mmCIF file of C-alpha atoms and ligand atoms in Angstrom:
data_model
loop_
_atom_site.group_PDB
_atom_site.id
_atom_site.type_symbol
_atom_site.label_atom_id
_atom_site.label_comp_id
_atom_site.label_asym_id
_atom_site.label_seq_id
_atom_site.Cartn_x
_atom_site.Cartn_y
_atom_site.Cartn_z
ATOM 1 C CA MET A 9 0.000 0.000 0.000
ATOM 2 C CA HIS A 10 1.543 3.308 -1.070
ATOM 3 C CA ASP A 11 -0.555 6.156 0.280
ATOM 4 C CA ASP A 12 -0.830 8.913 2.853
ATOM 5 C CA ALA A 13 -0.477 7.088 6.179
ATOM 6 C CA ALA A 14 -2.296 9.845 8.070
ATOM 7 C CA GLY A 15 -5.671 8.720 6.742
ATOM 8 C CA TYR A 16 -4.969 5.008 6.412
ATOM 9 C CA VAL A 17 -6.451 2.393 8.717
ATOM 10 C CA HIS A 18 -5.302 -1.161 8.069
ATOM 11 C CA PRO A 19 -8.299 -3.477 7.643
ATOM 12 C CA GLU A 20 -6.901 -6.096 10.038
ATOM 13 C CA LYS A 21 -5.421 -5.572 13.483
ATOM 14 C CA VAL A 22 -1.651 -6.084 13.572
ATOM 15 C CA ASP A 23 0.916 -7.168 16.167
ATOM 16 C CA VAL A 24 3.385 -4.365 15.345
ATOM 17 C CA ALA A 25 2.673 -0.956 13.818
ATOM 18 C CA ALA A 26 5.587 1.348 12.989
ATOM 19 C CA CYS A 27 6.319 4.881 11.887
ATOM 20 C CA VAL A 28 10.081 5.238 11.551
ATOM 21 C CA GLY A 29 10.815 8.859 10.778
ATOM 22 C CA ALA A 30 7.622 10.656 9.735
ATOM 23 C CA THR A 31 5.732 11.686 12.882
ATOM 24 C CA TRP A 32 4.754 14.976 11.255
ATOM 25 C CA ILE A 33 1.961 12.937 9.628
ATOM 26 C CA GLY A 34 0.200 12.995 13.004
ATOM 27 C CA GLY A 35 1.284 16.495 14.013
ATOM 28 C CA GLY A 36 3.928 15.025 16.344
ATOM 29 C CA VAL A 37 4.677 11.882 18.277
ATOM 30 C CA VAL A 38 1.412 11.718 20.245
ATOM 31 C CA GLY A 39 -0.806 12.187 17.189
ATOM 32 C CA THR A 40 1.186 9.569 15.314
ATOM 33 C CA ILE A 41 0.831 7.102 18.188
ATOM 34 C CA ASP A 42 -2.939 7.571 17.903
ATOM 35 C CA ILE A 43 -2.842 6.896 14.153
ATOM 36 C CA LEU A 44 -0.785 3.729 14.606
ATOM 37 C CA ALA A 45 -2.853 2.511 17.553
ATOM 38 C CA ARG A 46 -5.987 2.350 15.396
ATOM 39 C CA ALA A 47 -4.561 -0.741 13.703
ATOM 40 C CA LEU A 48 -3.045 -2.415 16.761
ATOM 41 C CA ARG A 49 -4.415 -5.593 18.312
ATOM 42 C CA PRO A 50 -4.706 -5.627 22.128
ATOM 43 C CA GLY A 51 -1.213 -6.233 23.506
ATOM 44 C CA GLY A 52 0.441 -5.179 20.243
ATOM 45 C CA MET A 53 3.571 -3.052 20.034
ATOM 46 C CA LEU A 54 4.254 0.303 18.412
ATOM 47 C CA LEU A 55 7.629 1.361 16.997
ATOM 48 C CA VAL A 56 7.995 5.118 16.653
ATOM 49 C CA GLY A 57 11.045 6.955 15.352
ATOM 50 C CA GLU A 58 11.298 10.463 16.750
ATOM 51 C CA PRO A 59 13.851 13.297 16.984
ATOM 52 C CA TYR A 60 14.756 14.943 20.279
ATOM 53 C CA TRP A 61 17.140 17.697 21.347
ATOM 54 C CA ARG A 62 20.479 16.132 22.181
ATOM 55 C CA ARG A 63 21.639 19.551 23.350
ATOM 56 C CA GLU A 64 19.544 22.621 23.990
ATOM 57 C CA PRO A 65 19.463 24.662 20.722
ATOM 58 C CA PRO A 66 20.951 28.101 21.411
ATOM 59 C CA ASP A 67 19.051 30.034 18.727
ATOM 60 C CA GLN A 68 16.408 29.903 16.005
ATOM 61 C CA GLU A 69 19.073 29.305 13.341
ATOM 62 C CA THR A 70 19.935 26.022 15.030
ATOM 63 C CA VAL A 71 16.261 25.116 15.411
ATOM 64 C CA ALA A 72 15.598 25.707 11.702
ATOM 65 C CA ALA A 73 18.681 23.766 10.608
ATOM 66 C CA CYS A 74 17.388 20.775 12.609
ATOM 67 C CA HIS A 75 14.111 20.475 10.644
ATOM 68 C CA ALA A 76 12.086 22.263 13.336
ATOM 69 C CA THR A 77 10.133 25.497 13.144
ATOM 70 C CA ALA A 78 10.231 26.135 16.895
ATOM 71 C CA ARG A 79 12.295 24.822 19.811
ATOM 72 C CA ASP A 80 9.197 23.138 21.256
ATOM 73 C CA ASP A 81 8.614 21.058 18.115
ATOM 74 C CA PHE A 82 10.870 18.499 19.828
ATOM 75 C CA ASP A 83 11.454 17.477 23.445
ATOM 76 C CA ASP A 84 14.694 16.579 25.100
ATOM 77 C CA LEU A 85 15.011 12.828 25.672
ATOM 78 C CA PRO A 86 13.525 12.705 29.201
ATOM 79 C CA GLY A 87 10.756 15.019 28.028
ATOM 80 C CA LEU A 88 9.982 12.777 25.065
ATOM 81 C CA ILE A 89 9.738 9.675 27.240
ATOM 82 C CA ARG A 90 7.550 11.518 29.744
ATOM 83 C CA ARG A 91 5.303 12.765 26.936
ATOM 84 C CA VAL A 92 4.785 9.215 25.630
ATOM 85 C CA GLN A 93 4.127 7.876 29.118
ATOM 86 C CA ALA A 94 1.658 10.656 29.882
ATOM 87 C CA HIS A 95 -0.209 9.652 26.714
ATOM 88 C CA GLY A 96 -0.702 6.152 28.169
ATOM 89 C CA TRP A 97 2.199 4.140 26.757
ATOM 90 C CA ASP A 98 5.178 2.408 28.373
ATOM 91 C CA VAL A 99 8.574 2.742 26.679
ATOM 92 C CA VAL A 100 9.879 -0.847 26.745
ATOM 93 C CA GLU A 101 12.871 -0.560 24.375
ATOM 94 C CA MET A 102 14.734 2.117 22.474
ATOM 95 C CA VAL A 103 17.538 2.318 19.923
ATOM 96 C CA LEU A 104 19.168 5.744 19.750
ATOM 97 C CA ALA A 105 21.335 7.134 16.967
ATOM 98 C CA ASP A 106 24.770 8.186 18.135
ATOM 99 C CA GLN A 107 26.806 10.784 16.280
ATOM 100 C CA ASP A 108 28.597 8.167 14.190
ATOM 101 C CA SER A 109 25.414 6.481 13.012
ATOM 102 C CA TRP A 110 23.917 9.925 12.349
ATOM 103 C CA ASP A 111 26.949 10.568 10.098
ATOM 104 C CA ARG A 112 26.348 7.329 8.189
ATOM 105 C CA TYR A 113 22.718 8.312 7.603
ATOM 106 C CA ALA A 114 23.554 11.865 6.472
ATOM 107 C CA ALA A 115 26.585 10.934 4.386
ATOM 108 C CA ALA A 116 24.597 8.363 2.397
ATOM 109 C CA HIS A 117 22.620 11.324 1.067
ATOM 110 C CA TRP A 118 25.806 13.159 0.062
ATOM 111 C CA LEU A 119 27.208 10.201 -1.876
ATOM 112 C CA THR A 120 23.846 9.717 -3.582
ATOM 113 C CA LEU A 121 23.799 13.401 -4.582
ATOM 114 C CA ARG A 122 27.365 13.212 -5.900
ATOM 115 C CA ARG A 123 26.719 10.057 -7.939
ATOM 116 C CA TRP A 124 23.561 11.612 -9.348
ATOM 117 C CA LEU A 125 25.425 14.807 -10.305
ATOM 118 C CA ASP A 126 28.215 12.826 -11.960
ATOM 119 C CA ALA A 127 25.644 10.973 -14.074
ATOM 120 C CA GLN A 128 23.465 13.996 -14.951
ATOM 121 C CA PRO A 129 25.589 17.160 -14.826
ATOM 122 C CA ASP A 130 23.328 19.084 -17.224
ATOM 123 C CA ASP A 131 19.972 18.180 -15.686
ATOM 124 C CA ASP A 132 17.661 21.039 -14.648
ATOM 125 C CA LEU A 133 17.948 19.897 -11.024
ATOM 126 C CA ALA A 134 21.765 19.781 -11.045
ATOM 127 C CA GLU A 135 22.337 23.321 -9.800
ATOM 128 C CA GLY A 136 20.074 22.822 -6.772
ATOM 129 C CA PHE A 137 21.592 19.437 -5.956
ATOM 130 C CA ARG A 138 25.110 20.902 -6.282
ATOM 131 C CA GLN A 139 24.130 23.574 -3.754
ATOM 132 C CA GLU A 140 22.646 20.942 -1.458
ATOM 133 C CA LEU A 141 25.813 18.835 -1.653
ATOM 134 C CA THR A 142 27.848 21.903 -0.693
ATOM 135 C CA GLU A 143 25.628 23.143 2.122
ATOM 136 C CA ASP A 144 24.287 19.993 3.758
ATOM 137 C CA PRO A 145 27.586 18.604 5.127
ATOM 138 C CA VAL A 146 28.274 21.951 6.804
ATOM 139 C CA ARG A 147 24.740 22.106 8.209
ATOM 140 C CA HIS A 148 25.102 18.552 9.478
ATOM 141 C CA VAL A 149 28.361 19.100 11.377
ATOM 142 C CA ARG A 150 27.439 22.543 12.646
ATOM 143 C CA TYR A 151 23.910 21.777 13.798
ATOM 144 C CA ARG A 152 22.274 18.349 13.431
ATOM 145 C CA ARG A 153 25.212 16.226 14.510
ATOM 146 C CA GLU A 154 25.484 18.238 17.728
ATOM 147 C CA TYR A 155 21.936 19.195 18.591
ATOM 148 C CA LEU A 156 19.572 16.661 17.063
ATOM 149 C CA GLY A 157 19.137 13.209 18.533
ATOM 150 C CA TRP A 158 16.960 10.518 17.024
ATOM 151 C CA GLY A 159 15.728 7.162 18.209
ATOM 152 C CA VAL A 160 13.194 4.408 17.679
ATOM 153 C CA PHE A 161 11.043 3.696 20.725
ATOM 154 C CA ALA A 162 9.079 0.497 21.318
ATOM 155 C CA LEU A 163 5.792 1.132 23.130
ATOM 156 C CA LEU A 164 3.163 -0.987 24.863
ATOM 157 C CA ARG A 165 -0.149 0.464 25.961
ATOM 158 C CA ARG A 166 -0.417 0.855 29.745
HETATM 159 C C1 SAM B 225 12.711 10.849 7.008
HETATM 160 S S1 SAM B 225 12.148 9.562 5.947
HETATM 161 C C2 SAM B 225 12.464 8.152 6.932
HETATM 162 C C3 SAM B 225 12.633 6.964 6.050
HETATM 163 C C4 SAM B 225 13.250 5.726 6.697
HETATM 164 N N1 SAM B 225 12.392 5.175 7.727
HETATM 165 C C5 SAM B 225 14.602 6.066 7.259
HETATM 166 O O1 SAM B 225 14.776 6.052 8.491
HETATM 167 O O2 SAM B 225 15.525 6.313 6.476
HETATM 168 C C6 SAM B 225 10.395 9.768 6.008
HETATM 169 C C7 SAM B 225 9.634 8.801 5.114
HETATM 170 O O3 SAM B 225 8.228 8.989 5.355
HETATM 171 C C8 SAM B 225 7.537 9.003 4.128
HETATM 172 N N2 SAM B 225 6.323 9.797 4.314
HETATM 173 C C9 SAM B 225 6.234 11.132 4.440
HETATM 174 N N3 SAM B 225 4.971 11.539 4.625
HETATM 175 C C10 SAM B 225 4.206 10.413 4.606
HETATM 176 C C11 SAM B 225 2.804 10.164 4.710
HETATM 177 N N4 SAM B 225 1.938 11.159 4.887
HETATM 178 N N5 SAM B 225 2.391 8.882 4.638
HETATM 179 C C12 SAM B 225 3.273 7.867 4.469
HETATM 180 N N6 SAM B 225 4.608 8.028 4.354
HETATM 181 C C13 SAM B 225 5.062 9.288 4.408
HETATM 182 C C14 SAM B 225 8.517 9.607 3.138
HETATM 183 O O4 SAM B 225 8.234 9.212 1.819
HETATM 184 C C15 SAM B 225 9.847 9.024 3.628
HETATM 185 O O5 SAM B 225 10.089 7.778 3.022
#
């Protein structure tokens, strides 16, 4: 099924429902939990990938470079876990990105951009992708690598 997950309800209840890196579809982590929970059988598990502030962002420039519009778009890690618990879910497992794995994720984009540019140097999109390949590594090391954490959290309903 390839569709907008925000409006999709799976016809059968499932054991595991996951959203790994798109919680904006539900307006944040809590709304996305509610979307996923519609398809969950009693006792089933949710997997939710969510960013959090690894360090407190010092200014709006940092906030914007980390895919947020406002500082309060994301919690810090204790705040995120408390938010999920307050919504009625236990956090029973988590896998957090560290800075090295964050680098692997970001750098895969850079190599993909470079390979694409090598293959299609005269494409209409080439100028924009060239700019992205120049700017994104700087943005990553200056902002996201330092300030933005990310993890997948396994949840069971309380
Ligand atoms: C940040 S990526 C994460 C992808 C992958 N899980 C990862 O960790 O690399 C977000 C993914 O969510 C998908 N997505 C965005 N909005 C969506 C929506 N409304 N419904 C379903 N998928 C959506 C995008 O196509 C993209 O593949």
